[in-house]
XYZ file of C-alpha atoms in Angstrom:
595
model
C 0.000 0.000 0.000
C 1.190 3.489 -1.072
C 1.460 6.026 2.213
C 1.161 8.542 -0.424
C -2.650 7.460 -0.971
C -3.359 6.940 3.036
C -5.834 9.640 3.913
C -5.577 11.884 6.739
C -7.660 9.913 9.094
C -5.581 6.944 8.279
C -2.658 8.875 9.621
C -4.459 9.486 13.074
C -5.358 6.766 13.914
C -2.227 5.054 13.485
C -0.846 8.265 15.470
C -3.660 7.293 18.458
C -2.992 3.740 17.956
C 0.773 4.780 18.819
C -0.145 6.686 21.491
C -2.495 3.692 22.819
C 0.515 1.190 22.783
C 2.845 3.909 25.127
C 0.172 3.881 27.517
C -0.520 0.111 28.039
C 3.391 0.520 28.100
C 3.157 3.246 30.944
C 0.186 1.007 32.765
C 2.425 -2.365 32.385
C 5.094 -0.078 33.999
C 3.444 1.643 36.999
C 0.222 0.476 38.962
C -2.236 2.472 40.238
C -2.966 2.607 44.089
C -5.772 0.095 44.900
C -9.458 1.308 45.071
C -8.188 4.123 43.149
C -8.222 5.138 39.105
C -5.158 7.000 37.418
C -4.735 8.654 34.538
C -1.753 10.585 32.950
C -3.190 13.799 35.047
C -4.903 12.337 37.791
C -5.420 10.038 40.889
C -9.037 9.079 41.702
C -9.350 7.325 44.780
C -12.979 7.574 46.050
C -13.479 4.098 46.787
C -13.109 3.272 50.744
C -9.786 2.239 52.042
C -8.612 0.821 55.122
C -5.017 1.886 54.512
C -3.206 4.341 56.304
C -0.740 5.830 53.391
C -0.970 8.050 51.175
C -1.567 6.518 47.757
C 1.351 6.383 45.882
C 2.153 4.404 42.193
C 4.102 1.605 41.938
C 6.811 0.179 39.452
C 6.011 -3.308 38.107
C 8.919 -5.420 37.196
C 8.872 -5.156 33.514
C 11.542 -8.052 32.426
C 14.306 -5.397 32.275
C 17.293 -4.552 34.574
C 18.205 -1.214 33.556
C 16.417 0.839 35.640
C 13.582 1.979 33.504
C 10.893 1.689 35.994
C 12.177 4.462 38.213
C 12.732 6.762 35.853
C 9.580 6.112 34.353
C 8.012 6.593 38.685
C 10.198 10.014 38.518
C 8.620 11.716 35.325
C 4.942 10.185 35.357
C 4.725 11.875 38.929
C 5.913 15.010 37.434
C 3.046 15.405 35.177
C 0.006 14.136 37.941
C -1.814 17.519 38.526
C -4.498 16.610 40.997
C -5.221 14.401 43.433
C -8.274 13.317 44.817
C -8.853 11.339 48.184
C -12.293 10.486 49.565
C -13.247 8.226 52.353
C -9.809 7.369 53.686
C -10.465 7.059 57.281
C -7.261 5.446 58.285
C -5.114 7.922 56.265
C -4.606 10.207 59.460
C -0.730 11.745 58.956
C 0.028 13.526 55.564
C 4.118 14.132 55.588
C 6.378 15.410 53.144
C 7.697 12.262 51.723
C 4.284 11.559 50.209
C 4.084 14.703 48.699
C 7.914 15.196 47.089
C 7.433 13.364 43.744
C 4.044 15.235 42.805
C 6.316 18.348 41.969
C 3.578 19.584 39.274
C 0.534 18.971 41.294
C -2.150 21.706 40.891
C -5.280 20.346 43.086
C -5.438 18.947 45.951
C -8.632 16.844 48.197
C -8.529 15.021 51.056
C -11.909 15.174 52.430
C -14.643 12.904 54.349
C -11.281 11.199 55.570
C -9.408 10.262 59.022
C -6.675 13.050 58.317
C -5.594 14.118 61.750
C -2.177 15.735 61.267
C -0.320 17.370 58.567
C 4.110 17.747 58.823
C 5.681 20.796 58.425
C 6.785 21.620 54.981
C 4.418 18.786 53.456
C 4.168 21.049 50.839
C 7.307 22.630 50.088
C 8.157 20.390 46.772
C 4.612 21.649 45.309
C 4.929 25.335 44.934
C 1.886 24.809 42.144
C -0.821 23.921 44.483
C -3.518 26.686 44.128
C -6.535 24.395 45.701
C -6.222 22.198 48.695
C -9.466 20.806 50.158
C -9.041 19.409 53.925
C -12.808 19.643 54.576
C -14.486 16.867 56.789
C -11.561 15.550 58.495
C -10.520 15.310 61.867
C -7.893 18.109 62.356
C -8.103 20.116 65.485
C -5.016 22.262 64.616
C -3.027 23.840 61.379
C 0.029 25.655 61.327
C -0.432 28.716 58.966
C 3.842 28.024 58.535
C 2.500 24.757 55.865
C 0.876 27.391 53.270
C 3.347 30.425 53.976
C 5.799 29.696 50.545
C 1.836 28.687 48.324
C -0.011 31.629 46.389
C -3.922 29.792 47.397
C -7.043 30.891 45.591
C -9.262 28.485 48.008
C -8.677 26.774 50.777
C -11.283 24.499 52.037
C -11.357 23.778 55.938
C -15.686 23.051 57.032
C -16.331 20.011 58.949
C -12.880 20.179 61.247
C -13.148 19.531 64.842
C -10.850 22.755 65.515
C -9.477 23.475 69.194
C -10.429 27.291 69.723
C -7.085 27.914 70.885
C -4.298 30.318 69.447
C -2.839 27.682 67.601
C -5.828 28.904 64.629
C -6.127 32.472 65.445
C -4.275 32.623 61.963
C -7.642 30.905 60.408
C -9.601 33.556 62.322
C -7.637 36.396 61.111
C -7.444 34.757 57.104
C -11.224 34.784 57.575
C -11.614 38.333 58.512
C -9.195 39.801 55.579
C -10.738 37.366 52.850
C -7.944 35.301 52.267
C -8.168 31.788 50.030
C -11.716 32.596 49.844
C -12.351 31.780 54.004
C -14.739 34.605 54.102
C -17.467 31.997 52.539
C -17.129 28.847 54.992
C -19.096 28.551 58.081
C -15.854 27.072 60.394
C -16.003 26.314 64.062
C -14.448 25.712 66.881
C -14.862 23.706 70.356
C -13.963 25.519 73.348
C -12.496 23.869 76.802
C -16.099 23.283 77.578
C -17.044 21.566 74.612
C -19.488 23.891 73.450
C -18.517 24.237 69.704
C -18.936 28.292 68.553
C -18.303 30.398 65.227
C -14.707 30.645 64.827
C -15.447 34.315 63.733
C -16.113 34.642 67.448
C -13.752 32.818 69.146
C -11.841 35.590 71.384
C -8.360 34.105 72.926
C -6.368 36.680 74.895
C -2.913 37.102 74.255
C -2.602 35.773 70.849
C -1.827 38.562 68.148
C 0.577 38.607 65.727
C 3.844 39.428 66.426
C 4.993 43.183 66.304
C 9.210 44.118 65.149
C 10.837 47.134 65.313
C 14.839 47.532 63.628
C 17.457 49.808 65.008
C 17.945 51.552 61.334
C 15.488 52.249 58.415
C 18.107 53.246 56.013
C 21.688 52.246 56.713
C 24.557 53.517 55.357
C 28.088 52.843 55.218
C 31.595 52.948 53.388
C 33.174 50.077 51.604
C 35.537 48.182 54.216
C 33.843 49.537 57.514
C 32.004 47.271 59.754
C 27.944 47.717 61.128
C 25.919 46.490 63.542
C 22.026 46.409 63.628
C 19.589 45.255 65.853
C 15.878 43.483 65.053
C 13.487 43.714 67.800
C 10.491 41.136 67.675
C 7.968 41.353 70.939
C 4.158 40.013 71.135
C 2.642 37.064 72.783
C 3.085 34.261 72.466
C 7.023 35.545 71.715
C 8.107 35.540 68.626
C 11.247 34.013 67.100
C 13.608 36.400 65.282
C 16.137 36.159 62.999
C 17.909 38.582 60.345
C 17.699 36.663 56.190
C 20.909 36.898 55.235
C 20.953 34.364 52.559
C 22.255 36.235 49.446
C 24.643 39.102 51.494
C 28.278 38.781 50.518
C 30.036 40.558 53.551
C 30.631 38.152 56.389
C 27.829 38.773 58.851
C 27.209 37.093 62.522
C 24.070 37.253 64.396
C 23.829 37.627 68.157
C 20.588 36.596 70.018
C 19.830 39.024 73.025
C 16.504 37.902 75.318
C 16.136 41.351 77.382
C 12.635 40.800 78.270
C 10.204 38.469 78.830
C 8.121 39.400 75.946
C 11.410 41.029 73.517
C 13.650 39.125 71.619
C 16.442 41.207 70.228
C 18.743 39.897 67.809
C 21.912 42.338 66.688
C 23.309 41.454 62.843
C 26.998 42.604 62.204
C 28.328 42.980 58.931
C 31.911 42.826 58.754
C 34.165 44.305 56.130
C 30.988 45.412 53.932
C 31.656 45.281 49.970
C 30.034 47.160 47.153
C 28.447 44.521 45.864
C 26.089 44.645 48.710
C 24.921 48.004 47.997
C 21.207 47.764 47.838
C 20.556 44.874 49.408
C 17.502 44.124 51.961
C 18.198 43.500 55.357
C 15.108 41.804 56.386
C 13.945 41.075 59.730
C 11.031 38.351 60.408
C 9.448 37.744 63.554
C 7.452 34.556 63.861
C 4.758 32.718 66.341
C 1.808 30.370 65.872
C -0.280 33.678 64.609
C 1.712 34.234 62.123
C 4.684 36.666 60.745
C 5.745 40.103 60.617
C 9.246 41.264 59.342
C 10.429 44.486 58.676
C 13.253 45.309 56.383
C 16.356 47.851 56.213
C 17.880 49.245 53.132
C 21.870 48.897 52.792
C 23.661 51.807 51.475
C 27.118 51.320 50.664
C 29.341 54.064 49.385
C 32.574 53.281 47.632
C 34.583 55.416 44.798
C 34.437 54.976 41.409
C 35.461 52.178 39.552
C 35.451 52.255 35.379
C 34.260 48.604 34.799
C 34.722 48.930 30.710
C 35.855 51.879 27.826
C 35.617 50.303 24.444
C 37.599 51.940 21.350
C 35.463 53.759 18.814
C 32.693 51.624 16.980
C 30.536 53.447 14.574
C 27.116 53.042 15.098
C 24.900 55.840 13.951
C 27.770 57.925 15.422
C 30.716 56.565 16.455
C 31.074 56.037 20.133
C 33.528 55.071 22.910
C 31.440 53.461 25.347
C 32.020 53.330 28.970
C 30.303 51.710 31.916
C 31.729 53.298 35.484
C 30.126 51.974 38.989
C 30.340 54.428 42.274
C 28.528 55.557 44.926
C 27.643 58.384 45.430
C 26.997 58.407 41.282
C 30.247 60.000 40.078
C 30.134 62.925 37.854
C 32.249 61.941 34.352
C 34.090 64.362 32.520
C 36.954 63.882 29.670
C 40.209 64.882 28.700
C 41.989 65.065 25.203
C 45.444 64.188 25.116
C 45.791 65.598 28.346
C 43.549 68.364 28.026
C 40.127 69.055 28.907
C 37.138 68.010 26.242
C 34.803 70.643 26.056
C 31.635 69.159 24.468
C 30.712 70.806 21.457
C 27.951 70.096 17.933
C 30.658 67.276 16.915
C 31.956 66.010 19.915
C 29.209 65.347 23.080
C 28.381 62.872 26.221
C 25.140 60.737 26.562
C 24.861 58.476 29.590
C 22.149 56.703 31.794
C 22.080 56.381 35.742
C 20.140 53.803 37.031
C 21.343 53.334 40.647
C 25.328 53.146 40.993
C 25.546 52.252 37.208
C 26.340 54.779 34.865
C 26.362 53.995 31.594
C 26.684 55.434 28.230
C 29.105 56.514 25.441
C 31.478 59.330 23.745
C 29.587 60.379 20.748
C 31.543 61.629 17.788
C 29.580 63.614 14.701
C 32.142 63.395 11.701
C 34.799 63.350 13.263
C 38.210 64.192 11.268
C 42.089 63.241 12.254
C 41.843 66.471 14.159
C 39.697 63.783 16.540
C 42.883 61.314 16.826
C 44.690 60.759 19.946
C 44.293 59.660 23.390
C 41.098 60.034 25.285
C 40.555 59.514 29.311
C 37.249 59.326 31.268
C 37.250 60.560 35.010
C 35.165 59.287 37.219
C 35.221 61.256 40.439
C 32.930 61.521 43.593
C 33.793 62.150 47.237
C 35.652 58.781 48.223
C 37.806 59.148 45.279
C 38.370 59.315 41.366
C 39.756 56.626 39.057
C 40.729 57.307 35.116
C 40.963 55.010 31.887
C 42.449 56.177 28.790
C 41.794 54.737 25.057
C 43.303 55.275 21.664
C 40.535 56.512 19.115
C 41.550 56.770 15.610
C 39.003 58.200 13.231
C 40.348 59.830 10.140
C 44.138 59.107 8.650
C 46.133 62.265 8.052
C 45.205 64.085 4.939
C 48.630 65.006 3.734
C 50.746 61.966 4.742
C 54.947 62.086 5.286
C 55.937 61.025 1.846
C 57.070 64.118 -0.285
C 56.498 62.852 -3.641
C 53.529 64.555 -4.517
C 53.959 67.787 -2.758
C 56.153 70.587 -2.564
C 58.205 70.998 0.581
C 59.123 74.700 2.275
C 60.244 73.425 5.536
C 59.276 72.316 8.731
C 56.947 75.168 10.420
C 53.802 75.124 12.882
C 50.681 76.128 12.844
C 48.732 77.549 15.616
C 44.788 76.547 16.715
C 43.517 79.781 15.131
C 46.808 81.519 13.536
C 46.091 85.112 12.301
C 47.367 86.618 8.778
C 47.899 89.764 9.062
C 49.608 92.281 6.042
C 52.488 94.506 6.775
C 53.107 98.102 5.148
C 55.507 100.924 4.884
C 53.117 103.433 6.092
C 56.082 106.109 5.537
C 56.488 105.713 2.015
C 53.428 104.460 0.938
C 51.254 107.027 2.492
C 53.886 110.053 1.317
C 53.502 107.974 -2.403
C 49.782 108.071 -2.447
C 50.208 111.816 -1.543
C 51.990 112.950 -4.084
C 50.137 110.647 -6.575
C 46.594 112.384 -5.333
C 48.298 116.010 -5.790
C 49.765 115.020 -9.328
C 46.674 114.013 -10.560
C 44.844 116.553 -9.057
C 47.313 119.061 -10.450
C 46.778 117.398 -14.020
C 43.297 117.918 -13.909
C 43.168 121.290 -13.191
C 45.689 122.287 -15.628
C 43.841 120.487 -18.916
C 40.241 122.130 -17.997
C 42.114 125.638 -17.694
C 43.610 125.042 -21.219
C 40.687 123.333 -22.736
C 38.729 126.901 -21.133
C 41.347 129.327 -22.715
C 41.385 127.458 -26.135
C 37.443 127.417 -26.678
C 37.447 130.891 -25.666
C 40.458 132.855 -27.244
C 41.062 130.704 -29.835
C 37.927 131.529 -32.194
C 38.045 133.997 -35.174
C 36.135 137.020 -36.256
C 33.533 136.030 -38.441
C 34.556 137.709 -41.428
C 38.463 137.721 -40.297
C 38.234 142.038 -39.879
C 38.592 143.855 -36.624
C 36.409 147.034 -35.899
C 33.036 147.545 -35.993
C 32.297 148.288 -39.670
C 34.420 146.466 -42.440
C 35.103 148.991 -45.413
C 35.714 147.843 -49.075
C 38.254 150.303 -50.535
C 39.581 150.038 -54.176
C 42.704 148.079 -54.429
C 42.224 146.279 -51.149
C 38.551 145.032 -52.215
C 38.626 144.949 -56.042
C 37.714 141.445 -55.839
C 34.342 142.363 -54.405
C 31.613 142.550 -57.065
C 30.086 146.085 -55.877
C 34.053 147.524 -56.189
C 32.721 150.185 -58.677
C 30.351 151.761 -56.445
C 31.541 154.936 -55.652
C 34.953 153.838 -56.563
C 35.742 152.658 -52.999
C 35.426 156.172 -51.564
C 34.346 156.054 -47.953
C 32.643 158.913 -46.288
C 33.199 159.905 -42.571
C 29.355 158.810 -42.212
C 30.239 155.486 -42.881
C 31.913 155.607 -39.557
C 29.097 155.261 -37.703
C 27.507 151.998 -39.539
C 26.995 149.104 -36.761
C 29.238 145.780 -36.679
C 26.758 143.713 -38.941
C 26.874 146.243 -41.627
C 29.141 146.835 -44.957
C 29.319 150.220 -46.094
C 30.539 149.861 -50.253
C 30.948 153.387 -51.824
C 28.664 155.734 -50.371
C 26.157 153.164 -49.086
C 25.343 151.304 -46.202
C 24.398 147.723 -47.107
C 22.909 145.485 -44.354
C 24.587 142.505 -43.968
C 23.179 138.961 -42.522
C 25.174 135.805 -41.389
C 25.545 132.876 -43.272
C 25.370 130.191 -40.140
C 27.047 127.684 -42.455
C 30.235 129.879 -43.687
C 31.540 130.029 -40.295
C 30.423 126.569 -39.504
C 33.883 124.774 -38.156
C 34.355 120.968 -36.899
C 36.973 122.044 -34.483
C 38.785 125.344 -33.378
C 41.839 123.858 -34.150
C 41.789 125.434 -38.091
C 45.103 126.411 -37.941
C 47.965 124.206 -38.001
C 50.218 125.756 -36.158
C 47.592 126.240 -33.397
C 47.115 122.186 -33.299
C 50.888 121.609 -33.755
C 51.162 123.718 -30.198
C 47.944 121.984 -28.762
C 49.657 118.600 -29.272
C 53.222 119.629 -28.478
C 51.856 120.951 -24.628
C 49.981 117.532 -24.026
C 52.763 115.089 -25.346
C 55.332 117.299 -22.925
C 53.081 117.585 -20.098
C 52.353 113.652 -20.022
C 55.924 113.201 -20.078
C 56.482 115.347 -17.225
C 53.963 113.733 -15.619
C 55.352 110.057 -15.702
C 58.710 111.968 -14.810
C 57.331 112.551 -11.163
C 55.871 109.415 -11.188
C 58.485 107.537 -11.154
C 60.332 109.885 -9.507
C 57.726 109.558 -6.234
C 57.351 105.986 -7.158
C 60.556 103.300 -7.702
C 59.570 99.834 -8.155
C 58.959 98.481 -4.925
C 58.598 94.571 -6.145
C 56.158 93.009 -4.048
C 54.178 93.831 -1.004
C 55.539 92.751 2.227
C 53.309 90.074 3.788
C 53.230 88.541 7.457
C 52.480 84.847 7.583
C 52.593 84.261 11.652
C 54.238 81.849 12.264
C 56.177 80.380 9.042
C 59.821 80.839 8.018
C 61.756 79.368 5.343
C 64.441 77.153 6.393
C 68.146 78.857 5.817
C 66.399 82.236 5.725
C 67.960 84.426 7.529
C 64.758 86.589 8.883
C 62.997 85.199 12.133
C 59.879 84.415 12.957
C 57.003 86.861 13.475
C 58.887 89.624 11.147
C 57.166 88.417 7.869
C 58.762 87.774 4.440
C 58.539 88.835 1.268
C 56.754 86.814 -1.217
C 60.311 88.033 -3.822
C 62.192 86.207 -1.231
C 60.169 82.581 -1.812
C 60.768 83.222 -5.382
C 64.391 83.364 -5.376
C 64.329 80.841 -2.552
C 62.652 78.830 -5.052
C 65.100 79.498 -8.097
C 68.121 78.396 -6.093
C 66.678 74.814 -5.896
C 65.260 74.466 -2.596
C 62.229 72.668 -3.465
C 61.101 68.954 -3.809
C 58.761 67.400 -5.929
């Protein structure tokens, strides 16, 4: 047959048919308790029994020697998770033993049964019981000390021949505060005269829980020293006291003082106290049948600083040198930068968080450059002391590295943090230079408007090139004129008198009127030897000009320049008096260079 074809359901059953075989396996192994039914869960036994032990399962000799039968006892009792006992009425003592393989029981009844007494810490292998059912037996007293370690939703006690005594005041007081759900069961108790009342009202004097009171609420104390504190526990009936101590690393020693009849002092000295007990819980209980009281003090240990780890840079989201530093009281942290202090800035800053003596946190470092490299130390300091840890960090290589292949060389020099450039003058000569430059040109200017003034305005001709107020065409002097034979050129005194735009030709006075375009010139400059002059004055006075010029003016070369604080080496000025950028040319030129 194909498994390929088997159906699902063929596949389950062969898985319960499996199953089926390892539990006739299991039965053939263990065997129930008479009278009683088992499963892989659970113990029935409601049938009557005459037997006075607890039911417990049995191995069966299965044909094999190698021990399987225990083991199989061990684990099968680790998965029971209720029990159930009815009817038992020779069963009377329920002790620990009986109860130490059922490490996973849940439930627990023993009821209608002869159950008369119960051993202290029955149930301390079953810290899972949440329901225990002793109803209808024959108890007349329970220790409260037997459910003390359990976390009970219900515990069932009706039908118990109680004592009213002070040995279940602890019932009473459960019942009154609501406890494992006592509030809801009618319980009572027989008093010496056999009358049988409502435990709620059972009154027994002299019975209360036990009342403690410790020497210190808060104590505190420096690594090394030595302490003493006392635990007071009074009340009747009196209590027992003791200090729990069980975790506390300094060597400790108790002392039990019994001052008073109804006081029992006990002092706890802590010897040589270490850090490691800073924070711990002194705790104080105080015990009688009622029930228990403790009280606790809080250890305080001071001790300097102690840097427990500093990684080297890892870059996270920012890289970070982490640090985790222990001390009490909490140190303040601060850090140092090859030697000097680190001032937290936008690139370089200190996150941490405190939760008691720890501090924890890291160096955070926003882009840093090689400017970053070198040694860093974290202090640590309080008031008992300080302690330091230094760490390389290396974030960024150099950007200009020793090889001088690719570079040229001037020298070895420094440079400062913040190095300023300043630029040096001659004030003497170049203030007297820029002077006389600003008075030259001045000078120049002045002169050429002048001249360019005189020329426009003496340099112009008459219009008709005559002087005098009337222009008179004689004979031989105007015989080119085409009214010459007028009057034969004679002038008459009257003609004297004629106005400057008037021509007086013979005996008449003729009106004359401008021609605008006759006199019309492109420049003033329409004689040569006027221009020849013109040109002459400006070509000299230019010259003259560049005369003073460099007169007031040498070649200086270049500007002197302070760069604090370089020097060339085998120059021969110092540092901080400058050089001139001439003298790293010619330094230059003689071949002190490397490329």
């Amino acid at each position: 047959m194909d498994v390929s074809l088997c159906p699902t359901k063929c596949r389950f059953w062969r898985v319960f048919l499996l199953w089926s075989v390892w539990g006739d396996y299991v039965l053939s192994v263990l065997a129930c308790p008479a009278n009683c039914l088992c499963s892989k869960t659970d113990i029935h036994c409601k049938k009557p029994d005459d037997g006075n032990l607890f039911p417990l399962l049995e191995g069966q000799d299965s044909g094999t020697s190698n021990g399987n039968a225990s083991i199989n006892i061990t684990d099968i009792s680790r998965n029971i998770t209720a029990i159930h006992i009815e009817n038992w009425k020779n069963l009377q003592t329920l002790n620990a033993v009986d109860m130490e393989l059922y490490t996973g029981l849940q439930r627990l009844t023993i009821k209608n049964s002869g159950l008369r007494n119960i051993q202290p810490r029955a149930f301390a292998k079953n810290p899972h019981l949440r329901y225990i059912d002793l109803s209808g037996n024959r108890l007349t007293t329970l220790s409260w000390q037997l459910f003390q370690t359990l976390r009970l939703f219900e515990l069932r006690l009706e039908r118990n021949p109680f004592n009213c005594s002070c040995d279940i005041r602890w019932i009473q007081l459960w019942q009154e505060k609501g406890e494992a759900n006592l509030q809801n069961q009618e319980l009572y108790c027989m008093t010496m005269d056999a009358a049988v009342i409502p435990l709620q009202e059972m009154n027994i004097t002299q019975c209360d829980l036990p009342e403690i009171s410790v020497s210190h609420v808060n104590l505190t104390v420096r690594e090394g020293e030595n302490a003493v504190i006392t635990c007071n526990g009074s009340g009747s009936p009196l209590p027992d006291v003791d200090w729990t101590v069980t975790d506390l690393h300094s060597i400790n020693t108790h002392q039990t003082n019994l001052n008073w009849t109804n006081v029992h002092a006990i002092n706890l000295t802590l010897v040589n106290v270490t850090s490691e007990d800073n924070g711990f819980l002194l705790t104080c209980i105080a015990e009688n049948v009622v029930g228990m009281t403790n009280a606790s003090v809080l250890l305080t240990v001071y001790y300097p600083p102690r840097i427990l780890s500093l990684e080297e840079p890892e870059l996270r989201l920012e890289h970070c040198i982490e640090f985790v530093v222990h001390g009490n009281p909490a140190p303040s942290l601060y850090w140092l930068h090859n030697g000097q202090l680190l001032r937290e800035t936008e690139i370089i800053r200190m996150e941490f968080y405190q939760q008691g003596e720890v501090s924890e946190g890291c160096l955070l470092f926003n882009k840093p450059t090689h400017y970053n490299n070198g040694n860093y130390t974290i202090v640590a300091t309080n008031k008992l002391g300080t302690a330091n840890q230094t760490i390389k960090g290396h974030f960024l290589a150099t950007p200009f590295p020793e090889s001088t292949d690719n570079f040229v060389s001037i020298g070895t020099y420094e440079v400062s943090p913040t190095p300023p450039i300043t630029v040096t003058h001659k004030p003497e000569e170049d203030t007297f230079g820029v002077s006389i430059a600003v008075g030259l040109a001045a000078f120049a200017c002045v002169l050429l408007v002048v001249l360019f003034i005189m020329i426009n305005k003496y340099g112009r001709r008459s219009k008709f090139g005559m002087k005098g107020p009337v222009a008179v065409i004689s004979g031989e002097e105007d015989s080119a004129s085409p009214l010459h034979h007028i009057n034969h050129g004679i002038t008459t005194p009257s003609s004297l008198d004629a106005g400057p735009d008037t021509v007086v030709i013979g005996m008449t006075r003729i009106p004359v009127i401008e021609n605008p375009q006759y006199f019309r010139q492109g420049h003033n400059c329409h004689k040569p030897d006027t221009c020849k002059f013109l040109l002459f004055f400006v070509f000299s006075f230019t010259l003259f000009f560049f005369f003073l010029v460099s007169v007031f003016f040498p070649p200086l070369g270049f500007r002197e320049i302070m760069l604090n604080p370089i020097s060339l080496p085998g120059h021969s000025k110092p540092l901080n008096q400058g050089i001139y950028v001439e003298d790293v040319s010619v330094y230059f030129s003689k071949g002190r260079h490397g490329f």
